[in-house]
Tab-separated table of N, CA and C in Angstrom:
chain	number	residue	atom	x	y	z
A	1	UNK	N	87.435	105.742	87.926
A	1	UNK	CA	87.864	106.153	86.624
A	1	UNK	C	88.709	105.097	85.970
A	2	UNK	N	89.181	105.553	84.675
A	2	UNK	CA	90.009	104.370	84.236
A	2	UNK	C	91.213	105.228	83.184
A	3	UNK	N	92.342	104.779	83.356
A	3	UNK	CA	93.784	105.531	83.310
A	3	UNK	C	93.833	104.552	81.977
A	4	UNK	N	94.737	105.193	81.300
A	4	UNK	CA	95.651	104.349	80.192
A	4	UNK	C	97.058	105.243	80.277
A	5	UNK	N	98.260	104.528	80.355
A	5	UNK	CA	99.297	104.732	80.429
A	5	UNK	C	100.359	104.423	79.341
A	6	UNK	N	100.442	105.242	77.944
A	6	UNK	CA	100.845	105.105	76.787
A	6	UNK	C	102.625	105.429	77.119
A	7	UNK	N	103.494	104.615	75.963
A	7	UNK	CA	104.857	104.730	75.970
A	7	UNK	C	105.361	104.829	76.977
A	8	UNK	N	104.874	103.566	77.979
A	8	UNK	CA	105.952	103.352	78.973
A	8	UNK	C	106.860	102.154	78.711
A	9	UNK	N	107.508	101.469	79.736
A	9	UNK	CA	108.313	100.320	78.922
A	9	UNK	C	108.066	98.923	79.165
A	10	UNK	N	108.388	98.440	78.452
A	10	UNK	CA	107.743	96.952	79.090
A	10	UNK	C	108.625	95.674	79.067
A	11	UNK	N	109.730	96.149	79.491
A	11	UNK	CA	110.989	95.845	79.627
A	11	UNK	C	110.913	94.599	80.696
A	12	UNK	N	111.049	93.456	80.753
A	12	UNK	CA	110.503	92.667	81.771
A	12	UNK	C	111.769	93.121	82.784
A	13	UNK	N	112.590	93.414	82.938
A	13	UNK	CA	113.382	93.730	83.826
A	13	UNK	C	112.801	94.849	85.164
A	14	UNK	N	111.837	96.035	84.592
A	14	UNK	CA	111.392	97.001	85.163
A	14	UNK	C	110.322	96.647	86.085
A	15	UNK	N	109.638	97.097	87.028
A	15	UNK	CA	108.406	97.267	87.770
A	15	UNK	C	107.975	98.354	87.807
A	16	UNK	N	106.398	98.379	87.860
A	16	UNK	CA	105.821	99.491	88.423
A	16	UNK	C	104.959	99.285	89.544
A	17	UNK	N	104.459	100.065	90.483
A	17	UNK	CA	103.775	100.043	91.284
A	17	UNK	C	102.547	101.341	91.394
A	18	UNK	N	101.542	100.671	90.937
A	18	UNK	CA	100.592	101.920	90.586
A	18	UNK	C	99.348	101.776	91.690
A	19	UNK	N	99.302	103.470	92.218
A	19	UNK	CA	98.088	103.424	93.088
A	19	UNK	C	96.801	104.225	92.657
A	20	UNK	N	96.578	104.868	93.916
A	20	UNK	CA	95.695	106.246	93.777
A	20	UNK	C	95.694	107.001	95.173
A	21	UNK	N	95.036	107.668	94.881
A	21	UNK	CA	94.906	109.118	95.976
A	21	UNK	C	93.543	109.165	95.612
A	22	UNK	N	92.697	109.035	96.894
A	22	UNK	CA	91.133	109.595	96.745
A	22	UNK	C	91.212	110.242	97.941
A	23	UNK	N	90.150	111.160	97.878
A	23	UNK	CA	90.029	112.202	99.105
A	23	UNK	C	90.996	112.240	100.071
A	24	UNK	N	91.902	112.189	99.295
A	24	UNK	CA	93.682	112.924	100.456
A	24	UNK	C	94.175	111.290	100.437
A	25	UNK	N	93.660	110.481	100.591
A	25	UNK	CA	93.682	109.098	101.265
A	25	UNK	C	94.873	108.177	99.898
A	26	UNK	N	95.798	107.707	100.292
A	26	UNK	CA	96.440	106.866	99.510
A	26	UNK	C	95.932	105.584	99.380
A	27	UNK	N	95.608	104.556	98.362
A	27	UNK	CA	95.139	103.460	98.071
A	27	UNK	C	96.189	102.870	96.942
A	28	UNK	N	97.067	102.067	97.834
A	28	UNK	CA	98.048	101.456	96.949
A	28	UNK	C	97.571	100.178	96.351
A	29	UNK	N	98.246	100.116	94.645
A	29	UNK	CA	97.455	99.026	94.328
A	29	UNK	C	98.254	98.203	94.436
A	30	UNK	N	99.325	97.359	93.178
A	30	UNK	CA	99.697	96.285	93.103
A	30	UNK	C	101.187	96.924	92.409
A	31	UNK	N	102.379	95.663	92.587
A	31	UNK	CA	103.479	96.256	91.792
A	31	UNK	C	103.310	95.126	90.649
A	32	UNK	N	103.630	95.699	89.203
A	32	UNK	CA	102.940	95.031	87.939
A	32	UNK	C	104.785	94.549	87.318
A	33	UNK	N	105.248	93.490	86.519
A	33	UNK	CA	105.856	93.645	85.645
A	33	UNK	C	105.037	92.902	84.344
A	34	UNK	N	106.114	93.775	83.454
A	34	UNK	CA	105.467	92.589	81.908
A	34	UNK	C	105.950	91.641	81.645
A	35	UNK	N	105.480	90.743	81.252
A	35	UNK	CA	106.117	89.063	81.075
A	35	UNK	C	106.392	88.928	79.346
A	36	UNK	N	107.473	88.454	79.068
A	36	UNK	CA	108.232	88.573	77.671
A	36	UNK	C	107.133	88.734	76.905
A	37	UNK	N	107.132	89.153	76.056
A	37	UNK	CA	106.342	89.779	74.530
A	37	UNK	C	104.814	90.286	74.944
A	38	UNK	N	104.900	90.722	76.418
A	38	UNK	CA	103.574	91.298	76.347
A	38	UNK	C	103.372	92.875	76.603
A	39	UNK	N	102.215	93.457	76.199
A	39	UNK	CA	102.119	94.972	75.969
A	39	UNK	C	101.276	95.758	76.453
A	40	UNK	N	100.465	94.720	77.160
A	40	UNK	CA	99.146	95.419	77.862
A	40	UNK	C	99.644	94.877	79.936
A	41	UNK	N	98.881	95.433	80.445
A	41	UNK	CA	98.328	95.357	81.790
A	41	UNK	C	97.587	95.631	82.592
A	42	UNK	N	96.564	95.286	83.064
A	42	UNK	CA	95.363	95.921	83.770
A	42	UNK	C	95.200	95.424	85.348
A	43	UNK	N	95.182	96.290	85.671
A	43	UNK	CA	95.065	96.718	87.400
A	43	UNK	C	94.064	97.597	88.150
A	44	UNK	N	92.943	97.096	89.099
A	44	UNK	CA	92.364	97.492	89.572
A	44	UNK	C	92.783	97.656	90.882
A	45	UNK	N	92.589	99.725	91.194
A	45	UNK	CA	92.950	99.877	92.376
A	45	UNK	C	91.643	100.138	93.209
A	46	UNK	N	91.391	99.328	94.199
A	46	UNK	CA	89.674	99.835	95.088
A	46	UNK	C	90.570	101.509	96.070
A	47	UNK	N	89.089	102.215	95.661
A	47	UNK	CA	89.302	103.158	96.829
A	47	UNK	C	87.856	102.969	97.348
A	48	UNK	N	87.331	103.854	98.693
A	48	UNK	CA	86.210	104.097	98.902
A	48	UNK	C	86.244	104.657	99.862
A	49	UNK	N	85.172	105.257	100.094
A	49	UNK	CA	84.370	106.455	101.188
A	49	UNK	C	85.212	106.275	102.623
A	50	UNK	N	85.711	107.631	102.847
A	50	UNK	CA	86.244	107.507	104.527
A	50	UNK	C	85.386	107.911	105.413
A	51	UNK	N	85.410	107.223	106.729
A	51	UNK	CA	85.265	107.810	107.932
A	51	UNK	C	86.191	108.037	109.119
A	52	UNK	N	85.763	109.087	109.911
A	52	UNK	CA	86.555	109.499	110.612
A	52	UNK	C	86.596	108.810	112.296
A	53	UNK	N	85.492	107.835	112.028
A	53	UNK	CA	85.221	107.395	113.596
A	53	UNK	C	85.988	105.873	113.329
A	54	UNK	N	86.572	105.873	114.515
A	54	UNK	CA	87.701	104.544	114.872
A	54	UNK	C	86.711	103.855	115.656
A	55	UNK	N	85.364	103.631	115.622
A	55	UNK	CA	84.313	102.606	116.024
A	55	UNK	C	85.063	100.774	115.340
A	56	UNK	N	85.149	100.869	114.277
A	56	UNK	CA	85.210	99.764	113.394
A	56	UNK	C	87.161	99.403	113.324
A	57	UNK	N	87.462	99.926	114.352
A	57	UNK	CA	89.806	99.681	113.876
A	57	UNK	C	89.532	99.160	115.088
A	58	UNK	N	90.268	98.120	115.329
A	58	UNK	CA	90.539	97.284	116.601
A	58	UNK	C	91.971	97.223	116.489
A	59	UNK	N	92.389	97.175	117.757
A	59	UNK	CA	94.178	96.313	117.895
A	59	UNK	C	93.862	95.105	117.804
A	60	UNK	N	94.847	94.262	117.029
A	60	UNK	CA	94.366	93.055	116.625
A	60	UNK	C	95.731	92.215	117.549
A	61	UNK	N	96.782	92.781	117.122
A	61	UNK	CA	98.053	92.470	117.828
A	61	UNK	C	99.070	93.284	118.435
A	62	UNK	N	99.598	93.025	119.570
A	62	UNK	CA	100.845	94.367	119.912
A	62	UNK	C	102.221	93.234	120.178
A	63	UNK	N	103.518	94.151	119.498
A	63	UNK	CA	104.410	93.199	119.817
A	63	UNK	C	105.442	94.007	120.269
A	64	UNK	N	106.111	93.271	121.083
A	64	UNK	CA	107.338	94.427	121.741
A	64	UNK	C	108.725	93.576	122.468
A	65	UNK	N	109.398	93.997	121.038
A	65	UNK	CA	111.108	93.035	120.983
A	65	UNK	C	111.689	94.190	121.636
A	66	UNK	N	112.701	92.928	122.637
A	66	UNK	CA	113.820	94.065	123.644
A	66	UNK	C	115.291	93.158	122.719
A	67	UNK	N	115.978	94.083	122.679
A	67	UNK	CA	117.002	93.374	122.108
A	67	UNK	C	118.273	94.841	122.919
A	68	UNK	N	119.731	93.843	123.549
A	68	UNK	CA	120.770	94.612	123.831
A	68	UNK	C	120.949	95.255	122.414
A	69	UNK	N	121.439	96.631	122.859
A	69	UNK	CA	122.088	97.592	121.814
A	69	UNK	C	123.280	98.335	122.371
A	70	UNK	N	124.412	97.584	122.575
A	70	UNK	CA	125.685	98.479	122.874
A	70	UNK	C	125.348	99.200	124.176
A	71	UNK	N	124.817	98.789	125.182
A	71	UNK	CA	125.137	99.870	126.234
A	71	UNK	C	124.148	99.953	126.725
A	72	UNK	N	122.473	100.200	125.800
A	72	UNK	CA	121.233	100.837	125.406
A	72	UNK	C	120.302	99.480	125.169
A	73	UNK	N	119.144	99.694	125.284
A	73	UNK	CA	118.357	98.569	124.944
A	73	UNK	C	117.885	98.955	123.706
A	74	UNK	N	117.308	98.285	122.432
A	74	UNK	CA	116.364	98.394	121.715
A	74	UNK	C	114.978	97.565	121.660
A	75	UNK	N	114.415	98.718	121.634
A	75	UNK	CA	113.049	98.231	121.529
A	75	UNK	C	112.421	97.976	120.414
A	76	UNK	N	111.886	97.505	119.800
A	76	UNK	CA	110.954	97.275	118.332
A	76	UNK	C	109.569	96.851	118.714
A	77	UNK	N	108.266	97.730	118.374
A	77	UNK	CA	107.335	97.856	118.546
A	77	UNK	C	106.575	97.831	117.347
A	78	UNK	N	105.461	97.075	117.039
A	78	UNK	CA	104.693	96.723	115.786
A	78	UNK	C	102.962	96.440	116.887
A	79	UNK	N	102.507	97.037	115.904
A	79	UNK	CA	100.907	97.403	116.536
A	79	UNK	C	100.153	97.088	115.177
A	80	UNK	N	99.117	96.268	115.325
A	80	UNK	CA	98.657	95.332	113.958
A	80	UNK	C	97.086	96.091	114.265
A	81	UNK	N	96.298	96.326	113.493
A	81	UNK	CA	95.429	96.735	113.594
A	81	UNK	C	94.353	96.406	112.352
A	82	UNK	N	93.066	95.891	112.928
A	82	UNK	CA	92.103	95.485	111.844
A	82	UNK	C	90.169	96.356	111.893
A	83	UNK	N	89.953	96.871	110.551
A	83	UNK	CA	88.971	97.356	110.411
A	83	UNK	C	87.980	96.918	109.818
A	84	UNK	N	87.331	96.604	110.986
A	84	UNK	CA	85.859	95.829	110.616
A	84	UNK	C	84.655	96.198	110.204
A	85	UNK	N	84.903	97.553	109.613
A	85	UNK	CA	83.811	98.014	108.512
A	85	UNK	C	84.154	98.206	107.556
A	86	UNK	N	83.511	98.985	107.051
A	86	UNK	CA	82.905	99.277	105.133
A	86	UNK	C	84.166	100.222	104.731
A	87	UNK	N	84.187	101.016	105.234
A	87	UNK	CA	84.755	102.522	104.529
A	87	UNK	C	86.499	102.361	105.702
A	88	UNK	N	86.995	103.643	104.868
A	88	UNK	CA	88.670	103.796	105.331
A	88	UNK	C	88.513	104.344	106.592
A	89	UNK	N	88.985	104.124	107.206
A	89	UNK	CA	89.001	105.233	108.499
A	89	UNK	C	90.597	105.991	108.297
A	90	UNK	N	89.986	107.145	107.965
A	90	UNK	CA	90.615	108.374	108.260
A	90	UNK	C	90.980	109.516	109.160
A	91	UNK	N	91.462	110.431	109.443
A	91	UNK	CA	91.075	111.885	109.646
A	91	UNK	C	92.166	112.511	109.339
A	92	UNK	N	91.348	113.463	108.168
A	92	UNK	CA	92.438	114.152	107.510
A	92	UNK	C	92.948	115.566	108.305
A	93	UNK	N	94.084	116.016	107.780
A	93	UNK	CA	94.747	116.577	108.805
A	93	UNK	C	94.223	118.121	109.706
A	94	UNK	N	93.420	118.579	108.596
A	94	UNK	CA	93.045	119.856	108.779
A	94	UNK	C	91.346	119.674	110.104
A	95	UNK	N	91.262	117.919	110.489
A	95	UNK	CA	90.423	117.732	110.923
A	95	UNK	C	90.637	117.547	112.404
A	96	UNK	N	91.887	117.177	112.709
A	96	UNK	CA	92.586	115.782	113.633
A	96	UNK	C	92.536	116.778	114.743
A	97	UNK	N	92.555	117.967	114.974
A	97	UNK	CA	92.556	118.279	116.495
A	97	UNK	C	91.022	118.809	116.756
A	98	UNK	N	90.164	118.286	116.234
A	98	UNK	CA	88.824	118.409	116.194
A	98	UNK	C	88.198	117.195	116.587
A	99	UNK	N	88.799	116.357	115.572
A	99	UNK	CA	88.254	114.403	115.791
A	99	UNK	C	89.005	113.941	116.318
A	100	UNK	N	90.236	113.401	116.820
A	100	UNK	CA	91.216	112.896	117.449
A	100	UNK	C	92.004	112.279	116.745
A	101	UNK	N	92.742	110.921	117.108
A	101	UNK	CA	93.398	110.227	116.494
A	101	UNK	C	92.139	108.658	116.358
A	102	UNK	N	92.903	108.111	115.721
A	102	UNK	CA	92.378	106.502	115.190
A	102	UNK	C	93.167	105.110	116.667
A	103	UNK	N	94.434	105.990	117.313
A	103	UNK	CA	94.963	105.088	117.706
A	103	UNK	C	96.085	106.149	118.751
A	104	UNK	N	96.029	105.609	120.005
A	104	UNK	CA	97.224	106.703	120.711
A	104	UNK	C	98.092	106.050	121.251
A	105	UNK	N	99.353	106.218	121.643
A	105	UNK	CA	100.333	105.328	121.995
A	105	UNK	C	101.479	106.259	122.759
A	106	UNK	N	101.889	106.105	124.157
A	106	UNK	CA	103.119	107.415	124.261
A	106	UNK	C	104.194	105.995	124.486
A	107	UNK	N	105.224	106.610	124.105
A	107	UNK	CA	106.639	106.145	124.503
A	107	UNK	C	107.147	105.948	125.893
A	108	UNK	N	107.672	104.695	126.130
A	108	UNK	CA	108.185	104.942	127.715
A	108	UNK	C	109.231	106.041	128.074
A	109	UNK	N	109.456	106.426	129.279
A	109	UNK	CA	110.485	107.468	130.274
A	109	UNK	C	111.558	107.190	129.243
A	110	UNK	N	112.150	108.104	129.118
A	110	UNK	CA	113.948	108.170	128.400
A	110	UNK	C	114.332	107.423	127.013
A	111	UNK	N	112.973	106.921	126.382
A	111	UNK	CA	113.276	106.908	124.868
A	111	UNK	C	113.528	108.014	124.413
A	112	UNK	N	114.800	107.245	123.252
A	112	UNK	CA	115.316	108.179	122.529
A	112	UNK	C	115.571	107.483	121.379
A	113	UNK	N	116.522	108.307	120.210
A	113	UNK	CA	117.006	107.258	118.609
A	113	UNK	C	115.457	107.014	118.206
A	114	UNK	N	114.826	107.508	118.116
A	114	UNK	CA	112.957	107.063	117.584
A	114	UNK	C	113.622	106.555	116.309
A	115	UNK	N	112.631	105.829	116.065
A	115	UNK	CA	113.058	105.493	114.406
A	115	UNK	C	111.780	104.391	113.641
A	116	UNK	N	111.503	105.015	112.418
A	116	UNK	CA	110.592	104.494	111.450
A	116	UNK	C	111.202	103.224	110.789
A	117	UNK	N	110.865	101.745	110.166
A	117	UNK	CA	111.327	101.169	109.366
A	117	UNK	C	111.397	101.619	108.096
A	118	UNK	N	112.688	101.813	107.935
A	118	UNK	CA	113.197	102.115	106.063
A	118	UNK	C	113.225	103.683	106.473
A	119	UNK	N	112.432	104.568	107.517
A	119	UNK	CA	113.003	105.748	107.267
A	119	UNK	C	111.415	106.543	107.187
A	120	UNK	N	110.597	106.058	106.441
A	120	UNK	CA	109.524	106.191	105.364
A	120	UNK	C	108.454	106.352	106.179
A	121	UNK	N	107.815	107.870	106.764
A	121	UNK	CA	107.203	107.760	107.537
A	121	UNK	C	105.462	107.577	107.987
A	122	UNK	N	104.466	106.632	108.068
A	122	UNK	CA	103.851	106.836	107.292
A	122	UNK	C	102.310	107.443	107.608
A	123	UNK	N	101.868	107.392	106.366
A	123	UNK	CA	100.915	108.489	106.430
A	123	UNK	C	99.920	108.465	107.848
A	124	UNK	N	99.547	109.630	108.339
A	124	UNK	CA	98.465	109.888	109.070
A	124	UNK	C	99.438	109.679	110.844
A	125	UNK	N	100.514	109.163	111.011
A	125	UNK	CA	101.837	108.991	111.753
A	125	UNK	C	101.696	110.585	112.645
A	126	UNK	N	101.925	110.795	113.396
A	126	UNK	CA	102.219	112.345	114.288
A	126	UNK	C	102.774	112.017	115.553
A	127	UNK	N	103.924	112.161	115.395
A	127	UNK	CA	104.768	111.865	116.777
A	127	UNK	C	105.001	113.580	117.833
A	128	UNK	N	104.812	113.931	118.951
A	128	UNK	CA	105.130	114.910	119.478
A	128	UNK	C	105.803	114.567	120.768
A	129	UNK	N	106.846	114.563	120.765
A	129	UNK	CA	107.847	114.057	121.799
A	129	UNK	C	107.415	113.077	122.340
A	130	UNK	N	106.779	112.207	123.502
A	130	UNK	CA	106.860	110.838	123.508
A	130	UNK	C	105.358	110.304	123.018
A	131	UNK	N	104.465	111.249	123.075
A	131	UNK	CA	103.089	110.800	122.135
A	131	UNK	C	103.080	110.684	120.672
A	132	UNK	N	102.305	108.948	120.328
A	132	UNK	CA	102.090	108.955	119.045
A	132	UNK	C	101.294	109.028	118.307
A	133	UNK	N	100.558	109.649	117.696
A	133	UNK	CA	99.230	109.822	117.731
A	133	UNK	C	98.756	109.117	115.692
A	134	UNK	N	97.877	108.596	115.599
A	134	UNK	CA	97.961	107.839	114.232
A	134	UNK	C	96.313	108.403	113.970
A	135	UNK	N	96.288	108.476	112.448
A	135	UNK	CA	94.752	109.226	112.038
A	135	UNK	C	94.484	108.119	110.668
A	136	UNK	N	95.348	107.550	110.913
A	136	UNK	CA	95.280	105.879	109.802
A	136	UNK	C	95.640	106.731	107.877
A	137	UNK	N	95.375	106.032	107.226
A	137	UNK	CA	94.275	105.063	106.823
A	137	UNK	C	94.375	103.683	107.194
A	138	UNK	N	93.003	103.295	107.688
A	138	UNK	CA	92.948	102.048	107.789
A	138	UNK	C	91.818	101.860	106.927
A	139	UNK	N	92.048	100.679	106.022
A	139	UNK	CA	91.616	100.059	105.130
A	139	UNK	C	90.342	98.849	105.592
A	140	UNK	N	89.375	98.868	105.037
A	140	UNK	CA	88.549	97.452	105.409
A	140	UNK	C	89.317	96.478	105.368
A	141	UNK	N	89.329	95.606	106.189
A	141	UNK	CA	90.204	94.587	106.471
A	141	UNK	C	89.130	93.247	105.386
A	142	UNK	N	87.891	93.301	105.107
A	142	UNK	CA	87.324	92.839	104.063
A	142	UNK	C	87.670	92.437	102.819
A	143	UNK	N	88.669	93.996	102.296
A	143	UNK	CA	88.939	93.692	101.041
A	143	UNK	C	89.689	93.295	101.098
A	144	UNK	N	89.338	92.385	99.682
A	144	UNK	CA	90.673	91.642	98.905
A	144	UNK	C	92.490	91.914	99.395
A	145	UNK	N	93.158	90.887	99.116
A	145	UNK	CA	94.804	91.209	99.117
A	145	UNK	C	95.175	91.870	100.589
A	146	UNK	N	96.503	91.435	100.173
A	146	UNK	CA	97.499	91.427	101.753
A	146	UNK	C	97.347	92.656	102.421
A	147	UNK	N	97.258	94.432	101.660
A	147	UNK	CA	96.975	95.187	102.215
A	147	UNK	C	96.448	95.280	103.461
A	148	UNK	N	95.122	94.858	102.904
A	148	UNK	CA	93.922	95.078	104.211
A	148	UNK	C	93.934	93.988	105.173
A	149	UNK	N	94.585	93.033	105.199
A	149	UNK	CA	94.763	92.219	106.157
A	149	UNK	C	95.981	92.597	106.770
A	150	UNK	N	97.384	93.044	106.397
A	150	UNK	CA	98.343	93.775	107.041
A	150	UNK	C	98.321	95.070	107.122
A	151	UNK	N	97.944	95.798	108.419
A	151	UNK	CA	97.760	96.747	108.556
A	151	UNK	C	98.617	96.952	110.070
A	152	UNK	N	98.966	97.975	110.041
A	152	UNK	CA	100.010	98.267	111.611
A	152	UNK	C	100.726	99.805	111.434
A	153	UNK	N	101.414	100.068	112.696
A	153	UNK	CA	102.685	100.566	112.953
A	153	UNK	C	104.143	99.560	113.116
A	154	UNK	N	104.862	100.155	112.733
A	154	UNK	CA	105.930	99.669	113.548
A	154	UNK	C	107.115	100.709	113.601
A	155	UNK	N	108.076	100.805	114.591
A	155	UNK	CA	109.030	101.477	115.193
A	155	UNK	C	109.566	101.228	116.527
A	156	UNK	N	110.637	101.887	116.158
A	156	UNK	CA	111.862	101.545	117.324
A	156	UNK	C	112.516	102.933	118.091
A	157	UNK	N	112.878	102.290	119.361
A	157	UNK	CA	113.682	103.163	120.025
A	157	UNK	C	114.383	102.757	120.830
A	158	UNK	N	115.282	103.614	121.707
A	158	UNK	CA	116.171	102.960	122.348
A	158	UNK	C	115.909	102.805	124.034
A	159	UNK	N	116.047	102.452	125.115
A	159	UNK	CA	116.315	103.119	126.463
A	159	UNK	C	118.126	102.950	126.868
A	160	UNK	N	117.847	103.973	127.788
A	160	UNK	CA	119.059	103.950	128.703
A	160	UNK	C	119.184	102.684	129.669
A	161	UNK	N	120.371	102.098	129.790
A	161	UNK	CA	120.935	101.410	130.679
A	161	UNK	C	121.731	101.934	131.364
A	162	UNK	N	121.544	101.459	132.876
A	162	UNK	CA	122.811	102.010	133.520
A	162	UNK	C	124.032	100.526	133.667
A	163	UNK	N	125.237	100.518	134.116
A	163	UNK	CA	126.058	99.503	133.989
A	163	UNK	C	125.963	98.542	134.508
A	164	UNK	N	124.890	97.222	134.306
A	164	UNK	CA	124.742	96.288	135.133
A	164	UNK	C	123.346	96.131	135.449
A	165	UNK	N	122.742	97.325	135.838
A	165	UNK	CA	121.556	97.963	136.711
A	165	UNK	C	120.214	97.063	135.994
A	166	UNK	N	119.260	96.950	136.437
A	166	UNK	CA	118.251	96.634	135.728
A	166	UNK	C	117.493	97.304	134.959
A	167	UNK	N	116.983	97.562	134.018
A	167	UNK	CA	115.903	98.339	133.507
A	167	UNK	C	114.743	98.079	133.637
A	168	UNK	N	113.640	98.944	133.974
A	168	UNK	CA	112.053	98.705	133.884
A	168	UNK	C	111.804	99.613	132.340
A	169	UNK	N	110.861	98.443	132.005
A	169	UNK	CA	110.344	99.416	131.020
A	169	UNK	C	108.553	99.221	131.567
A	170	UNK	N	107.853	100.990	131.298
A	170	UNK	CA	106.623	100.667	132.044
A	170	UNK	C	105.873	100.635	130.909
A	171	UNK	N	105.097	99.736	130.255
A	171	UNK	CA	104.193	99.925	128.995
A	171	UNK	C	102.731	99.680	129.194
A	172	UNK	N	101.982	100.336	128.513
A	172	UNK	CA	100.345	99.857	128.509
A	172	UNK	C	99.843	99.877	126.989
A	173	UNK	N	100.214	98.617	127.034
A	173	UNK	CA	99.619	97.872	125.889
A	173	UNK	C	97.931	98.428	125.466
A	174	UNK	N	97.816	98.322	123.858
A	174	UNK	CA	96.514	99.261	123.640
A	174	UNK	C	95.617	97.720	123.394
């Protein structure tokens, strides 16, 4: 379709960031400002057809920072993931204990403090105590712009230390 967005401002100071929503699925486009004395802007956002089969999402990268935290270790975990077909891979929610997830991941023994970057949790995300279970969207890694070439999780948590003691952490990398 095609939007027109009358009496907004075009204040070069301001931004916008305009997407879409197709079949449940978020497709973020671009963040726009106006450049002195101009009044127009045009932005194309791609959406297209989902599927629900994780045939075409690969792990592309897994990364896993230990950093001391007062007492506690922190962990920071980022999981990069690329889709080498046509369409989004989805599964929308009313589907997901029917089709599965896109991507599964559990937490090691005695994480705790879970935590999202910025807070912001994101879509298709389902954490149930140490399982993480992800239903994407993942985007063709094909198209155009940084989107579809950056694609991931990332999050943090903590473990217990004892005083001195060593820690194991046991992980299986996807």
């Amino acid at each position: 379709g095609r939007f027109v967005f009358d009496g907004i401002a075009n204040d070069t100071a301001t931004a916008y960031l305009v997407g879409a929503r197709y079949a449940g699925i978020p497709y973020p486009g671009e963040r726009l400002s106006f450049a002195e004395g101009q009044s127009e802007l045009h932005v194309t956002v791609r959406v297209g057809e989902p599927t629900e089969s994780p045939a075409a999402v690969a792990v592309v990268e897994s990364q896993l920072e230990v950093a001391w935290a007062g007492g506690r270790l922190g962990v920071a975990e980022l999981i990069r993931f690329e889709n080498r077909g046509e369409r989004t891979a989805f599964v929308a929610a009313p589907r997901r204990a029917e089709v599965g997830p896109l991507f599964r991941a559990t937490l090691p023994a005695g994480a705790e403090e879970f935590q999202i970057p910025l807070g912001i949790q994101p879509e298709g995300l389902v954490r149930e105590g140490s399982e993480l279970r992800f239903y994407g969207p993942v985007y063709p890694s094909s198209w155009p712009g940084p989107l579809a070439r950056e694609q991931g999780l990332s999050f943090q948590y903590t473990l217990p230390s004892s005083a001195g003691g060593p820690v194991t952490i046991e992980k299986t990398f996807p």
